[in-house]
Amino acid sequence: MVASNCIGIVSAQRAIFDTPFTFRSGAVLTRYELVYETYGTLNADKSNAILVCHALSGHHHVAGYYADDPKNTGWWDNMIGPGKPVDTNKFFVIGLNNLGGCNGSTGPSSIAPLADKPYGASFPVVTVEDWVESQARLADMLGIKQFAAVMGGSLGGMQALQWSLSFPERVRHVLAIACAPHLTAENIAFNDVARNAILTDPDFHGGNYYEHGVVPTRGLRLARMLGHITYLSDDAMADKFGRSLRSGKLGYNYDIEFEIESYLRYQGDKFAAYFDANTYLLMTKALDYFDPARACGDNLDKAFAAARADYLVLSFSTDWRFSPERSREIVNALLHNRRNVSYAEIASTHGHDSFLMQNEHYHEVMRTYLERVAKEVAV
Amino acid sequence: MVASNCIGIVSAQRAIFDTPFTFRSGAVLTRYELVYETYGTLNADKSNAILVCHALSGHHHVAGYYADDPKNTGWWDNMIGPGKPVDTNKFFVIGLNNLGGCNGSTGPSSIAPLADKPYGASFPVVTVEDWVESQARLADMLGIKQFAAVMGGSLGGMQALQWSLSFPERVRHVLAIACAPHLTAENIAFNDVARNAILTDPDFHGGNYYEHGVVPTRGLRLARMLGHITYLSDDAMADKFGRSLRSGKLGYNYDIEFEIESYLRYQGDKFAAYFDANTYLLMTKALDYFDPARACGDNLDKAFAAARADYLVLSFSTDWRFSPERSREIVNALLHNRRNVSYAEIASTHGHDSFLMQNEHYHEVMRTYLERVAKEVAV
């Protein structure tokens, strides 16, 4: 049974861009495609659009389900739908698969126009700024001059923040959830281990594994296992798995023994079976690079000087990947620039993953904020 | 220049045990060897001996240097020597390479007596209890009925604790530094990712890589990189590396860019060049398995009921691998058993690695405690 307030059947659409796109790195794509979905109805003056940006492993299928695959509900379906915090009776919501992704948008596994083979290693390293630029082109195509809101969690939250810096006049509200103004050395270190797992997998072939008919499964699996440790909280792991043994006794070998091992290996295997390793590399690099303060002498206050949006910043008490302290850095910089900021630290045991979870307080804060946004919008 | 209070030239010794050794797993070694070093002089009644147990990557070369390799000072030389906190003018100090190690004691890379090839995967999984048992045999051989103290940091601290449980009458003082009464689910998770990096390296060959003339360097390197993240504190990484770029600008590729990446990869490469992957696996498994409370219905108070020693328990403020909270669990269990316990949480920015560092407060606490121990000993 699908809940009555599910958006219901949705379908993916495809936008084709034939104007060359220049990345921050200087690399150029002569054409690219973005896969996206929309929910709700765009109003007459096109003022009720909300852009949802995805995180590391996300994509365009944010809410609802496909007619031919009813069990595959969107990754943020608990948040978005009729009567939900992001109310599709009021808002026109857009989800897309980012440039460089592996869910239909142009990425490393796409066929490069002239080479007649997948881009592989030749696909440009993409930054949060690049994504925002490419998303703005999608907005242009849809005739949306200004978003009512841009929102996202984690890496998605960074894109939402960047929107208000790259296009201050094109976004009225930014909802930045469980994110940070930049990665710490420790954050980068985890990403670097994950990347090295992929880069040193003999099946990686310098990124051109498609041509060899193999996939760097081992590396991608390790990367995901490691990622999962940082998505959960120590307490959540202790509560869920503790030191429980699968068979009740020690095996004195290297098979799965503890429940936590079973969970991690399962998550790693599942992910490695469908996600593209090159996309994983790109995503981690975009995370590492995001740092709006860098161009302003590491002064985050200065970085936000151009911002014109209002902000909702949310963090989760047990998130140690991007802790509440990191969100407060963002809030402080915004306050120094006299922006309207709402901030809440949500109590949750689920660590960084909390932003994807059903949580009454979290969803109420989102609902209340977006009800205010909806009042500014002529339906 | 070697500091004047360095123990000076030392040399390794070898103990051969021809009595079969039965592991907790039920596996048996018909013979084994332990490499060890001693510093200072054993007194007439053999009451001034201190056993130093090593952690994951440690070994028997704890202090001093070799005549033919003067730059290779022991890993705990700042702690042990004449006039140092562990004063070799007063104590007879023993360091050994644990069974299963790769620094000279019998381990997976040793030739198995009957097979005429390295043990490889056939080397038994070893537990902290096994190590203590094998160390007790070394003590027997040296004629030491009771240690003045058994000490160690991290996994070494776990062995020190186990000594007071396995042989309550054979140890007067336990110095357990930066350790925990058992690993959390998160601790095990990190170990499992490290193990999987090794186990899935195509050069691992099920643990019998010696016969193939290869080494699972990629996996071992990843394991060490990951380990290093957990040895340092977030703050220490931020202070030391921050977001500094090696070349001062972004490269838009997967070469080393951030200083933290350079550090991690260097540490990984260095370690993978000398350490044995099978030993690494064994060490992580011994960590996962250590849990004296398990046999007592997860009641740590009961687990320490047999203990007779006095204890010094030390933790470090920024250690997130084995946080001060974990040390306090040990202290509480000891207090419930009316043991004499001294406890200190040392302020340090170096995370788990603090136990190896020069730190005035830390060394003063050690010195003061051991001066008391020395007074009990007839020189």
PDB file of C-alpha atoms in Angstrom, chain A residues 111-378:
ATOM      1  CA  ILE A 111      29.016   7.815 -24.611  1.00  0.00           C
ATOM      2  CA  ALA A 112      31.282  10.721 -25.489  1.00  0.00           C
ATOM      3  CA  PRO A 113      29.980  12.261 -28.772  1.00  0.00           C
ATOM      4  CA  LEU A 114      33.137  12.098 -30.854  1.00  0.00           C
ATOM      5  CA  ALA A 115      34.965   9.239 -29.176  1.00  0.00           C
ATOM      6  CA  ASP A 116      32.087   6.790 -29.616  1.00  0.00           C
ATOM      7  CA  LYS A 117      32.908   5.237 -26.241  1.00  0.00           C
ATOM      8  CA  PRO A 118      32.155   6.176 -22.630  1.00  0.00           C
ATOM      9  CA  TYR A 119      33.828   9.306 -21.263  1.00  0.00           C
ATOM     10  CA  GLY A 120      35.460   7.340 -18.446  1.00  0.00           C
ATOM     11  CA  ALA A 121      38.478   9.183 -17.124  1.00  0.00           C
ATOM     12  CA  SER A 122      37.986  11.990 -19.622  1.00  0.00           C
ATOM     13  CA  PHE A 123      34.818  13.225 -17.918  1.00  0.00           C
ATOM     14  CA  PRO A 124      35.642  16.549 -16.242  1.00  0.00           C
ATOM     15  CA  VAL A 125      35.937  16.875 -12.484  1.00  0.00           C
ATOM     16  CA  VAL A 126      32.774  18.685 -11.492  1.00  0.00           C
ATOM     17  CA  THR A 127      32.291  21.208  -8.693  1.00  0.00           C
ATOM     18  CA  VAL A 128      29.281  22.397  -6.725  1.00  0.00           C
ATOM     19  CA  GLU A 129      29.483  25.643  -8.700  1.00  0.00           C
ATOM     20  CA  ASP A 130      29.316  23.659 -11.947  1.00  0.00           C
ATOM     21  CA  TRP A 131      26.231  21.827 -10.767  1.00  0.00           C
ATOM     22  CA  VAL A 132      24.485  25.056  -9.817  1.00  0.00           C
ATOM     23  CA  GLU A 133      25.370  26.484 -13.237  1.00  0.00           C
ATOM     24  CA  SER A 134      23.954  23.414 -14.991  1.00  0.00           C
ATOM     25  CA  GLN A 135      20.843  23.509 -12.796  1.00  0.00           C
ATOM     26  CA  ALA A 136      20.321  27.178 -13.715  1.00  0.00           C
ATOM     27  CA  ARG A 137      20.238  26.170 -17.360  1.00  0.00           C
ATOM     28  CA  LEU A 138      17.537  23.650 -16.540  1.00  0.00           C
ATOM     29  CA  ALA A 139      15.606  26.416 -14.751  1.00  0.00           C
ATOM     30  CA  ASP A 140      15.984  28.608 -17.843  1.00  0.00           C
ATOM     31  CA  MET A 141      14.593  25.854 -20.002  1.00  0.00           C
ATOM     32  CA  LEU A 142      11.601  25.488 -17.659  1.00  0.00           C
ATOM     33  CA  GLY A 143      11.084  29.262 -17.665  1.00  0.00           C
ATOM     34  CA  ILE A 144      11.821  29.598 -13.952  1.00  0.00           C
ATOM     35  CA  LYS A 145      13.501  32.930 -13.279  1.00  0.00           C
ATOM     36  CA  GLN A 146      13.526  32.577  -9.509  1.00  0.00           C
ATOM     37  CA  PHE A 147      13.042  29.575  -7.225  1.00  0.00           C
ATOM     38  CA  ALA A 148      10.789  29.889  -4.225  1.00  0.00           C
ATOM     39  CA  ALA A 149      13.375  27.643  -2.581  1.00  0.00           C
ATOM     40  CA  VAL A 150      16.405  25.516  -3.294  1.00  0.00           C
ATOM     41  CA  MET A 151      16.890  22.721  -0.789  1.00  0.00           C
ATOM     42  CA  GLY A 152      19.053  19.723  -0.063  1.00  0.00           C
ATOM     43  CA  GLY A 153      20.803  17.672   2.587  1.00  0.00           C
ATOM     44  CA  SER A 154      24.544  17.064   2.890  1.00  0.00           C
ATOM     45  CA  LEU A 155      26.161  17.696  -0.503  1.00  0.00           C
ATOM     46  CA  GLY A 156      22.662  18.757  -1.607  1.00  0.00           C
ATOM     47  CA  GLY A 157      22.676  21.438   1.081  1.00  0.00           C
ATOM     48  CA  MET A 158      25.979  22.729  -0.255  1.00  0.00           C
ATOM     49  CA  GLN A 159      24.376  23.174  -3.681  1.00  0.00           C
ATOM     50  CA  ALA A 160      21.479  25.035  -2.061  1.00  0.00           C
ATOM     51  CA  LEU A 161      23.945  27.376  -0.341  1.00  0.00           C
ATOM     52  CA  GLN A 162      25.884  27.846  -3.582  1.00  0.00           C
ATOM     53  CA  TRP A 163      22.695  28.836  -5.412  1.00  0.00           C
ATOM     54  CA  SER A 164      22.383  31.865  -3.157  1.00  0.00           C
ATOM     55  CA  LEU A 165      25.984  32.813  -3.949  1.00  0.00           C
ATOM     56  CA  SER A 166      26.082  32.096  -7.682  1.00  0.00           C
ATOM     57  CA  PHE A 167      22.583  33.457  -8.395  1.00  0.00           C
ATOM     58  CA  PRO A 168      21.539  35.647  -5.456  1.00  0.00           C
ATOM     59  CA  GLU A 169      18.480  36.992  -7.292  1.00  0.00           C
ATOM     60  CA  ARG A 170      17.238  33.600  -8.425  1.00  0.00           C
ATOM     61  CA  VAL A 171      16.486  31.990  -5.065  1.00  0.00           C
ATOM     62  CA  ARG A 172      14.249  33.395  -2.301  1.00  0.00           C
ATOM     63  CA  HIS A 173      14.837  30.661   0.283  1.00  0.00           C
ATOM     64  CA  VAL A 174      17.657  28.227   0.911  1.00  0.00           C
ATOM     65  CA  LEU A 175      17.037  25.113   2.990  1.00  0.00           C
ATOM     66  CA  ALA A 176      20.477  23.746   3.897  1.00  0.00           C
ATOM     67  CA  ILE A 177      20.222  20.550   5.902  1.00  0.00           C
ATOM     68  CA  ALA A 178      23.019  18.561   7.561  1.00  0.00           C
ATOM     69  CA  CYS A 179      25.749  20.305   5.636  1.00  0.00           C
ATOM     70  CA  ALA A 180      28.908  22.308   6.237  1.00  0.00           C
ATOM     71  CA  PRO A 181      30.611  25.376   4.778  1.00  0.00           C
ATOM     72  CA  HIS A 182      33.518  23.133   3.753  1.00  0.00           C
ATOM     73  CA  LEU A 183      35.003  19.739   4.562  1.00  0.00           C
ATOM     74  CA  THR A 184      37.484  19.340   7.399  1.00  0.00           C
ATOM     75  CA  ALA A 185      40.801  17.562   6.968  1.00  0.00           C
ATOM     76  CA  GLU A 186      39.193  14.484   8.526  1.00  0.00           C
ATOM     77  CA  ASN A 187      36.271  14.615   6.080  1.00  0.00           C
ATOM     78  CA  ILE A 188      38.724  14.844   3.176  1.00  0.00           C
ATOM     79  CA  ALA A 189      40.767  12.002   4.653  1.00  0.00           C
ATOM     80  CA  PHE A 190      37.770   9.666   4.620  1.00  0.00           C
ATOM     81  CA  ASN A 191      37.022  10.653   1.032  1.00  0.00           C
ATOM     82  CA  ASP A 192      40.624  10.073   0.057  1.00  0.00           C
ATOM     83  CA  VAL A 193      40.630   6.546   1.476  1.00  0.00           C
ATOM     84  CA  ALA A 194      37.399   5.839  -0.408  1.00  0.00           C
ATOM     85  CA  ARG A 195      38.866   7.242  -3.618  1.00  0.00           C
ATOM     86  CA  ASN A 196      42.061   5.265  -3.198  1.00  0.00           C
ATOM     87  CA  ALA A 197      40.060   2.079  -2.762  1.00  0.00           C
ATOM     88  CA  ILE A 198      38.582   2.713  -6.214  1.00  0.00           C
ATOM     89  CA  LEU A 199      41.679   4.145  -7.902  1.00  0.00           C
ATOM     90  CA  THR A 200      43.861   1.184  -6.854  1.00  0.00           C
ATOM     91  CA  ASP A 201      41.336  -1.509  -7.746  1.00  0.00           C
ATOM     92  CA  PRO A 202      42.970  -3.426 -10.615  1.00  0.00           C
ATOM     93  CA  ASP A 203      39.609  -3.334 -12.396  1.00  0.00           C
ATOM     94  CA  PHE A 204      39.585   0.479 -12.426  1.00  0.00           C
ATOM     95  CA  HIS A 205      41.868   0.721 -15.468  1.00  0.00           C
ATOM     96  CA  GLY A 206      42.524   4.413 -14.944  1.00  0.00           C
ATOM     97  CA  GLY A 207      38.789   5.115 -15.068  1.00  0.00           C
ATOM     98  CA  ASN A 208      38.243   3.444 -18.438  1.00  0.00           C
ATOM     99  CA  TYR A 209      36.942   0.139 -17.090  1.00  0.00           C
ATOM    100  CA  TYR A 210      33.873   0.227 -19.327  1.00  0.00           C
ATOM    101  CA  GLU A 211      36.051  -0.634 -22.296  1.00  0.00           C
ATOM    102  CA  HIS A 212      37.490  -3.599 -20.413  1.00  0.00           C
ATOM    103  CA  GLY A 213      34.090  -5.045 -19.586  1.00  0.00           C
ATOM    104  CA  VAL A 214      34.778  -4.912 -15.848  1.00  0.00           C
ATOM    105  CA  VAL A 215      33.769  -2.755 -12.907  1.00  0.00           C
ATOM    106  CA  PRO A 216      35.943  -1.829  -9.870  1.00  0.00           C
ATOM    107  CA  THR A 217      33.460  -3.512  -7.561  1.00  0.00           C
ATOM    108  CA  ARG A 218      35.957  -4.190  -4.771  1.00  0.00           C
ATOM    109  CA  GLY A 219      36.955  -0.551  -4.474  1.00  0.00           C
ATOM    110  CA  LEU A 220      33.448   0.832  -4.730  1.00  0.00           C
ATOM    111  CA  ARG A 221      32.256  -1.650  -2.108  1.00  0.00           C
ATOM    112  CA  LEU A 222      34.970  -0.564   0.328  1.00  0.00           C
ATOM    113  CA  ALA A 223      34.206   3.086  -0.350  1.00  0.00           C
ATOM    114  CA  ARG A 224      30.557   2.552   0.476  1.00  0.00           C
ATOM    115  CA  MET A 225      31.288   0.514   3.609  1.00  0.00           C
ATOM    116  CA  LEU A 226      33.492   3.306   4.867  1.00  0.00           C
ATOM    117  CA  GLY A 227      30.917   5.908   3.903  1.00  0.00           C
ATOM    118  CA  HIS A 228      28.283   4.121   5.933  1.00  0.00           C
ATOM    119  CA  ILE A 229      30.369   4.353   9.077  1.00  0.00           C
ATOM    120  CA  THR A 230      30.399   8.121   8.715  1.00  0.00           C
ATOM    121  CA  TYR A 231      26.670   8.325   7.948  1.00  0.00           C
ATOM    122  CA  LEU A 232      25.658   6.569  11.156  1.00  0.00           C
ATOM    123  CA  SER A 233      26.311   7.657  14.700  1.00  0.00           C
ATOM    124  CA  ASP A 234      28.401   5.668  17.126  1.00  0.00           C
ATOM    125  CA  ASP A 235      25.344   5.417  19.393  1.00  0.00           C
ATOM    126  CA  ALA A 236      23.041   4.329  16.567  1.00  0.00           C
ATOM    127  CA  MET A 237      25.482   1.563  15.639  1.00  0.00           C
ATOM    128  CA  ALA A 238      25.778   0.529  19.274  1.00  0.00           C
ATOM    129  CA  ASP A 239      21.988   0.437  19.667  1.00  0.00           C
ATOM    130  CA  LYS A 240      21.321  -1.357  16.402  1.00  0.00           C
ATOM    131  CA  PHE A 241      24.215  -3.803  16.296  1.00  0.00           C
ATOM    132  CA  GLY A 242      26.266  -3.556  19.469  1.00  0.00           C
ATOM    133  CA  ARG A 243      28.617  -6.522  19.716  1.00  0.00           C
ATOM    134  CA  SER A 244      26.014  -9.063  18.628  1.00  0.00           C
ATOM    135  CA  LEU A 245      27.385 -12.105  16.881  1.00  0.00           C
ATOM    136  CA  ARG A 246      25.466 -13.570  13.981  1.00  0.00           C
ATOM    137  CA  SER A 247      25.965 -17.143  15.105  1.00  0.00           C
ATOM    138  CA  GLY A 248      26.149 -16.395  18.814  1.00  0.00           C
ATOM    139  CA  LYS A 249      29.785 -17.482  19.076  1.00  0.00           C
ATOM    140  CA  LEU A 250      33.219 -16.532  17.793  1.00  0.00           C
ATOM    141  CA  GLY A 251      34.299 -18.225  14.575  1.00  0.00           C
ATOM    142  CA  TYR A 252      38.056 -17.559  14.651  1.00  0.00           C
ATOM    143  CA  ASN A 253      38.123 -16.778  10.948  1.00  0.00           C
ATOM    144  CA  TYR A 254      37.465 -13.838   8.633  1.00  0.00           C
ATOM    145  CA  ASP A 255      33.889 -14.632   7.702  1.00  0.00           C
ATOM    146  CA  ILE A 256      31.131 -12.315   8.851  1.00  0.00           C
ATOM    147  CA  GLU A 257      30.882 -12.622  12.637  1.00  0.00           C
ATOM    148  CA  PHE A 258      29.492  -9.448  14.123  1.00  0.00           C
ATOM    149  CA  GLU A 259      26.118  -8.110  12.982  1.00  0.00           C
ATOM    150  CA  ILE A 260      27.728  -4.776  12.121  1.00  0.00           C
ATOM    151  CA  GLU A 261      29.989  -6.590   9.638  1.00  0.00           C
ATOM    152  CA  SER A 262      26.981  -8.206   8.033  1.00  0.00           C
ATOM    153  CA  TYR A 263      25.256  -4.838   7.686  1.00  0.00           C
ATOM    154  CA  LEU A 264      28.290  -3.067   6.225  1.00  0.00           C
ATOM    155  CA  ARG A 265      29.130  -5.776   3.723  1.00  0.00           C
ATOM    156  CA  TYR A 266      25.505  -5.960   2.599  1.00  0.00           C
ATOM    157  CA  GLN A 267      25.392  -2.205   2.076  1.00  0.00           C
ATOM    158  CA  GLY A 268      28.691  -2.319   0.217  1.00  0.00           C
ATOM    159  CA  ASP A 269      27.629  -5.156  -2.059  1.00  0.00           C
ATOM    160  CA  LYS A 270      24.263  -3.600  -2.835  1.00  0.00           C
ATOM    161  CA  PHE A 271      25.759  -0.226  -3.711  1.00  0.00           C
ATOM    162  CA  ALA A 272      28.597  -1.621  -5.808  1.00  0.00           C
ATOM    163  CA  ALA A 273      26.064  -3.496  -7.920  1.00  0.00           C
ATOM    164  CA  TYR A 274      24.371  -0.357  -9.257  1.00  0.00           C
ATOM    165  CA  PHE A 275      26.505   2.749  -8.706  1.00  0.00           C
ATOM    166  CA  ASP A 276      29.212   3.964 -11.053  1.00  0.00           C
ATOM    167  CA  ALA A 277      32.698   4.222  -9.551  1.00  0.00           C
ATOM    168  CA  ASN A 278      33.688   7.252 -11.627  1.00  0.00           C
ATOM    169  CA  THR A 279      30.594   9.096 -10.438  1.00  0.00           C
ATOM    170  CA  TYR A 280      31.537   8.210  -6.865  1.00  0.00           C
ATOM    171  CA  LEU A 281      34.955   9.757  -7.414  1.00  0.00           C
ATOM    172  CA  LEU A 282      33.417  12.918  -8.873  1.00  0.00           C
ATOM    173  CA  MET A 283      30.983  13.280  -5.985  1.00  0.00           C
ATOM    174  CA  THR A 284      33.696  13.011  -3.340  1.00  0.00           C
ATOM    175  CA  LYS A 285      35.832  15.535  -5.192  1.00  0.00           C
ATOM    176  CA  ALA A 286      32.951  18.004  -5.383  1.00  0.00           C
ATOM    177  CA  LEU A 287      32.596  17.621  -1.608  1.00  0.00           C
ATOM    178  CA  ASP A 288      36.311  18.215  -1.035  1.00  0.00           C
ATOM    179  CA  TYR A 289      36.368  21.277  -3.276  1.00  0.00           C
ATOM    180  CA  PHE A 290      33.294  23.026  -1.885  1.00  0.00           C
ATOM    181  CA  ASP A 291      34.616  25.970   0.075  1.00  0.00           C
ATOM    182  CA  PRO A 292      32.983  29.316  -0.728  1.00  0.00           C
ATOM    183  CA  ALA A 293      35.244  31.074   1.781  1.00  0.00           C
ATOM    184  CA  ARG A 294      38.465  30.100  -0.021  1.00  0.00           C
ATOM    185  CA  ALA A 295      38.143  32.859  -2.631  1.00  0.00           C
ATOM    186  CA  CYS A 296      37.508  35.356   0.184  1.00  0.00           C
ATOM    187  CA  GLY A 297      40.647  34.742   2.223  1.00  0.00           C
ATOM    188  CA  ASP A 298      38.933  31.937   4.168  1.00  0.00           C
ATOM    189  CA  ASN A 299      36.439  34.473   5.472  1.00  0.00           C
ATOM    190  CA  LEU A 300      32.969  32.913   5.359  1.00  0.00           C
ATOM    191  CA  ASP A 301      31.304  36.210   6.283  1.00  0.00           C
ATOM    192  CA  LYS A 302      32.704  37.771   3.143  1.00  0.00           C
ATOM    193  CA  ALA A 303      31.694  34.740   1.082  1.00  0.00           C
ATOM    194  CA  PHE A 304      28.044  35.285   1.966  1.00  0.00           C
ATOM    195  CA  ALA A 305      28.137  39.055   1.401  1.00  0.00           C
ATOM    196  CA  ALA A 306      26.391  38.717  -1.963  1.00  0.00           C
ATOM    197  CA  ALA A 307      23.591  36.485  -0.647  1.00  0.00           C
ATOM    198  CA  ARG A 308      20.042  37.815  -0.771  1.00  0.00           C
ATOM    199  CA  ALA A 309      18.013  34.759   0.227  1.00  0.00           C
ATOM    200  CA  ASP A 310      16.387  33.789   3.498  1.00  0.00           C
ATOM    201  CA  TYR A 311      17.730  30.604   5.058  1.00  0.00           C
ATOM    202  CA  LEU A 312      16.620  27.596   7.020  1.00  0.00           C
ATOM    203  CA  VAL A 313      19.653  25.755   8.382  1.00  0.00           C
ATOM    204  CA  LEU A 314      19.151  22.395  10.095  1.00  0.00           C
ATOM    205  CA  SER A 315      21.563  20.045  11.819  1.00  0.00           C
ATOM    206  CA  PHE A 316      21.223  16.779  13.727  1.00  0.00           C
ATOM    207  CA  SER A 317      22.543  16.175  17.208  1.00  0.00           C
ATOM    208  CA  THR A 318      24.399  12.923  16.459  1.00  0.00           C
ATOM    209  CA  ASP A 319      25.727  13.863  13.005  1.00  0.00           C
ATOM    210  CA  TRP A 320      29.520  13.624  13.309  1.00  0.00           C
ATOM    211  CA  ARG A 321      30.162  13.876   9.570  1.00  0.00           C
ATOM    212  CA  PHE A 322      28.764  17.414   9.470  1.00  0.00           C
ATOM    213  CA  SER A 323      28.157  18.231  13.095  1.00  0.00           C
ATOM    214  CA  PRO A 324      25.804  20.934  14.390  1.00  0.00           C
ATOM    215  CA  GLU A 325      28.892  23.070  14.977  1.00  0.00           C
ATOM    216  CA  ARG A 326      29.461  23.166  11.216  1.00  0.00           C
ATOM    217  CA  SER A 327      25.901  24.381  10.622  1.00  0.00           C
ATOM    218  CA  ARG A 328      26.378  27.080  13.250  1.00  0.00           C
ATOM    219  CA  GLU A 329      29.379  28.343  11.261  1.00  0.00           C
ATOM    220  CA  ILE A 330      27.015  28.885   8.340  1.00  0.00           C
ATOM    221  CA  VAL A 331      24.397  30.523  10.569  1.00  0.00           C
ATOM    222  CA  ASN A 332      26.963  32.881  12.066  1.00  0.00           C
ATOM    223  CA  ALA A 333      28.222  33.966   8.664  1.00  0.00           C
ATOM    224  CA  LEU A 334      24.660  34.604   7.505  1.00  0.00           C
ATOM    225  CA  LEU A 335      23.811  36.577  10.635  1.00  0.00           C
ATOM    226  CA  HIS A 336      26.897  38.720  10.132  1.00  0.00           C
ATOM    227  CA  ASN A 337      25.429  39.545   6.733  1.00  0.00           C
ATOM    228  CA  ARG A 338      22.035  40.368   8.271  1.00  0.00           C
ATOM    229  CA  ARG A 339      20.268  37.576   6.435  1.00  0.00           C
ATOM    230  CA  ASN A 340      17.029  36.149   7.815  1.00  0.00           C
ATOM    231  CA  VAL A 341      18.064  32.802   9.237  1.00  0.00           C
ATOM    232  CA  SER A 342      16.126  30.108  11.033  1.00  0.00           C
ATOM    233  CA  TYR A 343      18.218  27.428  12.662  1.00  0.00           C
ATOM    234  CA  ALA A 344      17.366  24.263  14.519  1.00  0.00           C
ATOM    235  CA  GLU A 345      19.431  21.407  15.860  1.00  0.00           C
ATOM    236  CA  ILE A 346      17.207  18.363  15.648  1.00  0.00           C
ATOM    237  CA  ALA A 347      17.604  15.641  18.283  1.00  0.00           C
ATOM    238  CA  SER A 348      18.108  12.388  16.445  1.00  0.00           C
ATOM    239  CA  THR A 349      20.018   9.172  17.016  1.00  0.00           C
ATOM    240  CA  HIS A 350      20.585   8.481  13.321  1.00  0.00           C
ATOM    241  CA  GLY A 351      23.708  10.545  12.675  1.00  0.00           C
ATOM    242  CA  HIS A 352      24.186  12.116   9.256  1.00  0.00           C
ATOM    243  CA  ASP A 353      21.517   9.857   7.763  1.00  0.00           C
ATOM    244  CA  SER A 354      18.933  11.689   9.891  1.00  0.00           C
ATOM    245  CA  PHE A 355      18.208  14.079   7.060  1.00  0.00           C
ATOM    246  CA  LEU A 356      16.594  11.242   5.112  1.00  0.00           C
ATOM    247  CA  MET A 357      14.589   9.884   8.033  1.00  0.00           C
ATOM    248  CA  GLN A 358      11.065  10.410   9.266  1.00  0.00           C
ATOM    249  CA  ASN A 359      11.425  12.591  12.359  1.00  0.00           C
ATOM    250  CA  GLU A 360       8.501  14.528  13.773  1.00  0.00           C
ATOM    251  CA  HIS A 361      10.409  17.580  14.969  1.00  0.00           C
ATOM    252  CA  TYR A 362      12.461  17.777  11.770  1.00  0.00           C
ATOM    253  CA  HIS A 363       9.420  17.480   9.514  1.00  0.00           C
ATOM    254  CA  GLU A 364       7.449  20.004  11.572  1.00  0.00           C
ATOM    255  CA  VAL A 365      10.236  22.562  11.281  1.00  0.00           C
ATOM    256  CA  MET A 366      10.367  21.998   7.533  1.00  0.00           C
ATOM    257  CA  ARG A 367       6.579  22.198   7.240  1.00  0.00           C
ATOM    258  CA  THR A 368       6.307  25.395   9.247  1.00  0.00           C
ATOM    259  CA  TYR A 369       9.073  27.098   7.310  1.00  0.00           C
ATOM    260  CA  LEU A 370       7.652  26.096   3.930  1.00  0.00           C
ATOM    261  CA  GLU A 371       4.119  27.165   4.909  1.00  0.00           C
ATOM    262  CA  ARG A 372       5.585  30.620   5.296  1.00  0.00           C
ATOM    263  CA  VAL A 373       7.272  30.341   1.903  1.00  0.00           C
ATOM    264  CA  ALA A 374       3.976  29.190   0.376  1.00  0.00           C
ATOM    265  CA  LYS A 375       2.206  32.322   1.667  1.00  0.00           C
ATOM    266  CA  GLU A 376       4.551  34.474  -0.429  1.00  0.00           C
ATOM    267  CA  VAL A 377       3.501  32.551  -3.522  1.00  0.00           C
ATOM    268  CA  ALA A 378       0.394  33.236  -5.559  1.00  0.00           C
TER     269      ALA A 378
END
